Amino acid sequence: MGGDDLDRMFNLVREVGRVELKFTVAEASYEAVRGALGAGSERIRNVYYLDTPDLTLRHHGVLARIRGGQRPNDSVVKLRPIDPGAVPGAMRRCADFTVEVDLTPDSFVCSGALKRRLGRHMVERAVDGEHGLRTLFSQQQLKLLSGRLPGSVAVDKLEPLGPVEVHRTRPGHDGPGRGLELQEWTFPDGSRLLELSTRCSAEQLLATAAHAKVFLDRHEIAQSGPCPTKADATLAYFTRR
């Protein structure tokens, strides 16, 4: 990023106070990153994004994600990009709403996400048509969706785009990769996307970024060049003709 972009990024980070650093791993470094992180706790999830065939939600800056699998299910409505100064106070005070800056080596964007925890198998049952997709979202989430969507788009008419099998691994606190999380997204054709990430406060940004860089350099883990986000990669995969 150039100097002007860096200034804007730091100003945004100071305003928001919360950052997620993300690094897409080059395919040649897949085994290196797994070996470097070592053993850790692992979660396996099946992820879907909801949208229309022409990605109406994404074009309006909205992501609707649902996750099933081993652990209790959840749903998330994410607004990306978002102006943090325009978020209503009532929403900012909501315990399940978070605003953060997503930061990669070559870009940054502010997003806001509202999460709902769901019971086991709720996502699978909705995807299978046993009940409507809107039952996976709270009234607050539905209100957030309706504020960004054209009136012709109904939640129950959205298409579940997925599943992608996601493995999330967090190494032990004493390991070299402490504080990092590895996500491995495997698409139905076997293609994969690996991402390393870590979260920190605005005050910890420089130290956290330096620690991550030392880890990547020491283990010769390469970045996969400019890469779409996990969400955009999933949407593109399931809507390609």
mmCIF file of C-alpha atoms in Angstrom:
data_model
loop_
_atom_site.group_PDB
_atom_site.id
_atom_site.type_symbol
_atom_site.label_atom_id
_atom_site.label_comp_id
_atom_site.label_asym_id
_atom_site.label_seq_id
_atom_site.Cartn_x
_atom_site.Cartn_y
_atom_site.Cartn_z
ATOM 1 C CA MET A 1 0.000 0.000 0.000
ATOM 2 C CA GLY A 2 1.125 3.531 -0.737
ATOM 3 C CA GLY A 3 1.567 6.283 1.816
ATOM 4 C CA ASP A 4 -1.915 7.776 1.413
ATOM 5 C CA ASP A 5 -3.533 4.353 1.738
ATOM 6 C CA LEU A 6 -1.484 3.631 4.846
ATOM 7 C CA ASP A 7 -2.618 6.895 6.429
ATOM 8 C CA ARG A 8 -6.259 6.062 5.690
ATOM 9 C CA MET A 9 -5.800 2.545 7.023
ATOM 10 C CA PHE A 10 -4.272 3.684 10.317
ATOM 11 C CA ASN A 11 -6.965 6.331 10.774
ATOM 12 C CA LEU A 12 -9.664 3.721 10.177
ATOM 13 C CA VAL A 13 -8.026 1.247 12.552
ATOM 14 C CA ARG A 14 -7.823 3.879 15.288
ATOM 15 C CA GLU A 15 -11.511 4.707 14.808
ATOM 16 C CA VAL A 16 -12.679 1.083 14.843
ATOM 17 C CA GLY A 17 -10.205 -0.322 17.381
ATOM 18 C CA ARG A 18 -10.313 -3.931 16.132
ATOM 19 C CA VAL A 19 -8.353 -5.557 13.289
ATOM 20 C CA GLU A 20 -8.175 -8.936 11.583
ATOM 21 C CA LEU A 21 -4.953 -9.526 9.639
ATOM 22 C CA LYS A 22 -5.323 -12.028 6.782
ATOM 23 C CA PHE A 23 -2.758 -13.740 4.591
ATOM 24 C CA THR A 24 -3.678 -16.090 1.726
ATOM 25 C CA VAL A 25 -1.122 -18.904 1.491
ATOM 26 C CA ALA A 26 0.428 -19.873 -1.855
ATOM 27 C CA GLU A 27 -0.245 -23.481 -2.865
ATOM 28 C CA ALA A 28 3.476 -24.276 -2.793
ATOM 29 C CA SER A 29 3.512 -23.392 0.929
ATOM 30 C CA TYR A 30 0.519 -25.488 2.041
ATOM 31 C CA GLU A 31 2.584 -28.241 3.641
ATOM 32 C CA ALA A 32 5.046 -25.756 5.130
ATOM 33 C CA VAL A 33 2.342 -23.832 6.954
ATOM 34 C CA ARG A 34 0.729 -26.985 8.338
ATOM 35 C CA GLY A 35 4.078 -28.263 9.570
ATOM 36 C CA ALA A 36 5.026 -24.920 11.090
ATOM 37 C CA LEU A 37 1.804 -24.554 13.055
ATOM 38 C CA GLY A 38 1.948 -28.072 14.460
ATOM 39 C CA ALA A 39 -0.906 -29.702 16.325
ATOM 40 C CA GLY A 40 -3.781 -27.670 17.644
ATOM 41 C CA SER A 41 -7.517 -27.626 18.197
ATOM 42 C CA GLU A 42 -9.457 -28.186 14.976
ATOM 43 C CA ARG A 43 -13.027 -27.448 13.960
ATOM 44 C CA ILE A 44 -14.737 -28.685 10.818
ATOM 45 C CA ARG A 45 -17.610 -26.703 9.360
ATOM 46 C CA ASN A 46 -19.781 -26.756 6.230
ATOM 47 C CA VAL A 47 -20.181 -23.202 4.961
ATOM 48 C CA TYR A 48 -22.810 -21.737 2.643
ATOM 49 C CA TYR A 49 -23.397 -18.202 1.423
ATOM 50 C CA LEU A 50 -26.918 -17.130 0.494
ATOM 51 C CA ASP A 51 -27.422 -15.011 -2.608
ATOM 52 C CA THR A 52 -29.198 -14.793 -5.950
ATOM 53 C CA PRO A 53 -27.718 -16.308 -9.131
ATOM 54 C CA ASP A 54 -26.520 -12.832 -10.165
ATOM 55 C CA LEU A 55 -25.157 -12.053 -6.654
ATOM 56 C CA THR A 56 -27.590 -9.270 -5.775
ATOM 57 C CA LEU A 57 -26.571 -9.290 -2.116
ATOM 58 C CA ARG A 58 -22.861 -9.082 -2.844
ATOM 59 C CA HIS A 59 -23.394 -6.209 -5.271
ATOM 60 C CA HIS A 60 -25.224 -4.353 -2.481
ATOM 61 C CA GLY A 61 -22.376 -4.889 -0.009
ATOM 62 C CA VAL A 62 -24.083 -7.708 1.919
ATOM 63 C CA LEU A 63 -22.894 -11.213 2.795
ATOM 64 C CA ALA A 64 -25.241 -13.765 4.361
ATOM 65 C CA ARG A 65 -23.341 -16.801 5.634
ATOM 66 C CA ILE A 66 -24.592 -19.934 7.374
ATOM 67 C CA ARG A 67 -22.398 -22.611 8.968
ATOM 68 C CA GLY A 68 -23.282 -26.184 9.888
ATOM 69 C CA GLY A 69 -21.152 -29.129 10.906
ATOM 70 C CA GLN A 70 -19.672 -30.526 14.092
ATOM 71 C CA ARG A 71 -20.311 -27.568 16.350
ATOM 72 C CA PRO A 72 -23.506 -25.586 17.010
ATOM 73 C CA ASN A 73 -24.582 -23.851 13.820
ATOM 74 C CA ASP A 74 -24.609 -20.095 13.266
ATOM 75 C CA SER A 75 -25.641 -17.409 10.819
ATOM 76 C CA VAL A 76 -23.940 -14.101 10.047
ATOM 77 C CA VAL A 77 -25.056 -11.036 8.144
ATOM 78 C CA LYS A 78 -22.016 -8.971 7.180
ATOM 79 C CA LEU A 79 -21.953 -5.497 5.647
ATOM 80 C CA ARG A 80 -18.782 -4.881 3.659
ATOM 81 C CA PRO A 81 -17.751 -2.133 3.247
ATOM 82 C CA ILE A 82 -19.288 -0.171 6.098
ATOM 83 C CA ASP A 83 -18.768 3.353 7.427
ATOM 84 C CA PRO A 84 -18.155 2.835 11.162
ATOM 85 C CA GLY A 85 -19.354 6.338 11.922
ATOM 86 C CA ALA A 86 -22.738 5.586 10.361
ATOM 87 C CA VAL A 87 -23.536 2.546 12.527
ATOM 88 C CA PRO A 88 -26.504 3.325 14.823
ATOM 89 C CA GLY A 89 -25.640 3.404 18.508
ATOM 90 C CA ALA A 90 -28.157 0.667 19.345
ATOM 91 C CA MET A 91 -26.481 -1.653 16.864
ATOM 92 C CA ARG A 92 -22.976 -0.900 18.166
ATOM 93 C CA ARG A 93 -24.137 -1.810 21.675
ATOM 94 C CA CYS A 94 -25.488 -5.172 20.529
ATOM 95 C CA ALA A 95 -23.312 -7.962 21.971
ATOM 96 C CA ASP A 96 -23.490 -10.006 18.759
ATOM 97 C CA PHE A 97 -22.504 -7.130 16.440
ATOM 98 C CA THR A 98 -18.835 -6.502 15.668
ATOM 99 C CA VAL A 99 -17.077 -3.908 13.543
ATOM 100 C CA GLU A 100 -13.503 -4.518 12.450
ATOM 101 C CA VAL A 101 -10.973 -3.701 9.762
ATOM 102 C CA ASP A 102 -9.994 -6.610 7.509
ATOM 103 C CA LEU A 103 -6.342 -6.065 6.606
ATOM 104 C CA THR A 104 -4.314 -7.953 3.969
ATOM 105 C CA PRO A 105 -0.808 -7.152 2.681
ATOM 106 C CA ASP A 106 -2.280 -5.075 -0.145
ATOM 107 C CA SER A 107 -5.764 -3.916 0.927
ATOM 108 C CA PHE A 108 -8.057 -3.022 3.806
ATOM 109 C CA VAL A 109 -11.810 -2.710 4.290
ATOM 110 C CA CYS A 110 -14.117 -2.082 7.236
ATOM 111 C CA SER A 111 -16.929 -4.555 7.820
ATOM 112 C CA GLY A 112 -19.731 -5.007 10.330
ATOM 113 C CA ALA A 113 -21.145 -8.419 11.219
ATOM 114 C CA LEU A 114 -24.196 -9.511 13.202
ATOM 115 C CA LYS A 115 -24.106 -13.132 14.366
ATOM 116 C CA ARG A 116 -26.769 -15.521 15.610
ATOM 117 C CA ARG A 117 -26.048 -18.848 17.271
ATOM 118 C CA LEU A 118 -28.222 -21.731 16.097
ATOM 119 C CA GLY A 119 -29.048 -25.233 17.264
ATOM 120 C CA ARG A 120 -27.396 -28.291 15.777
ATOM 121 C CA HIS A 121 -28.582 -29.376 12.328
ATOM 122 C CA MET A 122 -30.648 -26.207 11.777
ATOM 123 C CA VAL A 123 -28.559 -25.218 8.761
ATOM 124 C CA GLU A 124 -28.767 -28.651 7.145
ATOM 125 C CA ARG A 125 -32.535 -28.774 7.652
ATOM 126 C CA ALA A 126 -33.020 -25.345 6.103
ATOM 127 C CA VAL A 127 -30.779 -26.152 3.136
ATOM 128 C CA ASP A 128 -32.736 -29.397 2.637
ATOM 129 C CA GLY A 129 -35.981 -27.401 2.542
ATOM 130 C CA GLU A 130 -37.433 -28.611 5.841
ATOM 131 C CA HIS A 131 -37.964 -24.991 6.913
ATOM 132 C CA GLY A 132 -37.399 -21.546 5.428
ATOM 133 C CA LEU A 133 -33.989 -19.926 5.264
ATOM 134 C CA ARG A 134 -35.305 -16.858 7.082
ATOM 135 C CA THR A 135 -35.727 -18.987 10.235
ATOM 136 C CA LEU A 136 -31.922 -19.034 10.497
ATOM 137 C CA PHE A 137 -31.794 -15.266 11.057
ATOM 138 C CA SER A 138 -32.872 -13.055 13.943
ATOM 139 C CA GLN A 139 -35.182 -10.098 13.487
ATOM 140 C CA GLN A 140 -32.182 -7.784 13.831
ATOM 141 C CA GLN A 141 -30.337 -9.663 11.089
ATOM 142 C CA LEU A 142 -33.369 -9.573 8.798
ATOM 143 C CA LYS A 143 -33.662 -5.832 9.408
ATOM 144 C CA LEU A 144 -29.991 -5.402 8.539
ATOM 145 C CA LEU A 145 -30.531 -7.365 5.314
ATOM 146 C CA SER A 146 -33.634 -5.442 4.308
ATOM 147 C CA GLY A 147 -31.824 -2.144 4.784
ATOM 148 C CA ARG A 148 -29.417 -3.023 1.959
ATOM 149 C CA LEU A 149 -31.599 -5.092 -0.385
ATOM 150 C CA PRO A 150 -34.052 -4.206 -3.135
ATOM 151 C CA GLY A 151 -37.623 -5.007 -2.148
ATOM 152 C CA SER A 152 -37.898 -7.754 -4.735
ATOM 153 C CA VAL A 153 -35.381 -9.989 -2.917
ATOM 154 C CA ALA A 154 -36.879 -12.323 -0.281
ATOM 155 C CA VAL A 155 -34.626 -14.262 2.084
ATOM 156 C CA ASP A 156 -36.481 -17.545 1.531
ATOM 157 C CA LYS A 157 -35.881 -17.209 -2.216
ATOM 158 C CA LEU A 158 -32.113 -16.937 -1.889
ATOM 159 C CA GLU A 159 -29.947 -19.840 -3.031
ATOM 160 C CA PRO A 160 -27.592 -21.643 -0.624
ATOM 161 C CA LEU A 161 -24.238 -21.515 -2.426
ATOM 162 C CA GLY A 162 -22.150 -24.349 -1.042
ATOM 163 C CA PRO A 163 -21.174 -26.303 0.838
ATOM 164 C CA VAL A 164 -17.476 -25.636 1.287
ATOM 165 C CA GLU A 165 -15.767 -27.836 3.868
ATOM 166 C CA VAL A 166 -13.766 -25.628 6.208
ATOM 167 C CA HIS A 167 -11.095 -26.846 8.626
ATOM 168 C CA ARG A 168 -10.041 -24.278 11.232
ATOM 169 C CA THR A 169 -6.877 -24.981 13.216
ATOM 170 C CA ARG A 170 -5.505 -22.973 16.119
ATOM 171 C CA PRO A 171 -2.079 -23.993 17.462
ATOM 172 C CA GLY A 172 -1.298 -24.197 21.139
ATOM 173 C CA HIS A 173 -0.460 -21.028 23.057
ATOM 174 C CA ASP A 174 3.178 -22.078 23.454
ATOM 175 C CA GLY A 175 3.842 -22.902 19.788
ATOM 176 C CA PRO A 176 5.574 -20.714 17.191
ATOM 177 C CA GLY A 177 2.231 -19.907 15.558
ATOM 178 C CA ARG A 178 0.516 -18.787 18.752
ATOM 179 C CA GLY A 179 -2.257 -16.316 18.067
ATOM 180 C CA LEU A 180 -2.636 -17.453 14.449
ATOM 181 C CA GLU A 181 -5.520 -19.388 12.931
ATOM 182 C CA LEU A 182 -5.336 -21.492 9.771
ATOM 183 C CA GLN A 183 -8.471 -21.967 7.684
ATOM 184 C CA GLU A 184 -8.483 -24.503 4.866
ATOM 185 C CA TRP A 185 -11.443 -24.169 2.500
ATOM 186 C CA THR A 186 -12.000 -27.204 0.256
ATOM 187 C CA PHE A 187 -14.397 -26.840 -2.676
ATOM 188 C CA PRO A 188 -16.382 -29.734 -4.214
ATOM 189 C CA ASP A 189 -13.842 -30.205 -7.027
ATOM 190 C CA GLY A 190 -10.995 -30.584 -4.528
ATOM 191 C CA SER A 191 -9.500 -27.121 -5.059
ATOM 192 C CA ARG A 192 -8.424 -25.362 -1.879
ATOM 193 C CA LEU A 193 -7.848 -21.963 -0.363
ATOM 194 C CA LEU A 194 -5.674 -21.592 2.747
ATOM 195 C CA GLU A 195 -5.680 -18.468 4.865
ATOM 196 C CA LEU A 196 -3.728 -17.493 7.964
ATOM 197 C CA SER A 197 -5.299 -14.857 10.169
ATOM 198 C CA THR A 198 -5.046 -13.242 13.572
ATOM 199 C CA ARG A 199 -7.042 -10.612 15.439
ATOM 200 C CA CYS A 200 -5.777 -7.790 17.596
ATOM 201 C CA SER A 201 -6.596 -4.348 18.922
ATOM 202 C CA ALA A 202 -5.531 -1.141 17.202
ATOM 203 C CA GLU A 203 -2.812 -0.667 19.813
ATOM 204 C CA GLN A 204 -1.377 -4.128 19.134
ATOM 205 C CA LEU A 205 -1.435 -3.889 15.328
ATOM 206 C CA LEU A 206 2.242 -3.181 14.651
ATOM 207 C CA ALA A 207 3.524 -5.757 17.140
ATOM 208 C CA THR A 208 1.072 -8.401 15.911
ATOM 209 C CA ALA A 209 1.935 -7.768 12.268
ATOM 210 C CA ALA A 210 5.652 -7.970 13.061
ATOM 211 C CA HIS A 211 5.198 -11.276 14.915
ATOM 212 C CA ALA A 212 3.224 -12.729 11.986
ATOM 213 C CA LYS A 213 5.857 -11.580 9.480
ATOM 214 C CA VAL A 214 8.661 -13.195 11.470
ATOM 215 C CA PHE A 215 6.709 -16.463 11.535
ATOM 216 C CA LEU A 216 6.020 -16.367 7.784
ATOM 217 C CA ASP A 217 9.590 -15.464 6.864
ATOM 218 C CA ARG A 218 11.152 -18.022 9.198
ATOM 219 C CA HIS A 219 9.118 -20.844 7.670
ATOM 220 C CA GLU A 220 9.301 -19.494 4.098
ATOM 221 C CA ILE A 221 5.520 -19.306 3.761
ATOM 222 C CA ALA A 222 4.618 -17.416 0.598
ATOM 223 C CA GLN A 223 1.546 -15.330 -0.157
ATOM 224 C CA SER A 224 -0.730 -16.346 -3.026
ATOM 225 C CA GLY A 225 -0.577 -12.933 -4.719
ATOM 226 C CA PRO A 226 -3.732 -10.798 -5.007
ATOM 227 C CA CYS A 227 -6.521 -13.182 -4.068
ATOM 228 C CA PRO A 228 -10.291 -12.837 -3.598
ATOM 229 C CA THR A 229 -11.705 -13.121 -0.112
ATOM 230 C CA LYS A 230 -13.009 -16.488 1.028
ATOM 231 C CA ALA A 231 -16.545 -15.209 0.510
ATOM 232 C CA ASP A 232 -15.904 -13.914 -2.999
ATOM 233 C CA ALA A 233 -14.067 -17.107 -3.964
ATOM 234 C CA THR A 234 -17.047 -19.164 -2.781
ATOM 235 C CA LEU A 235 -19.616 -16.997 -4.545
ATOM 236 C CA ALA A 236 -17.609 -17.086 -7.773
ATOM 237 C CA TYR A 237 -17.162 -20.862 -7.591
ATOM 238 C CA PHE A 238 -20.850 -21.663 -7.175
ATOM 239 C CA THR A 239 -22.167 -19.124 -9.696
ATOM 240 C CA ARG A 240 -19.702 -19.674 -12.508
ATOM 241 C CA ARG A 241 -21.347 -20.854 -15.713
#
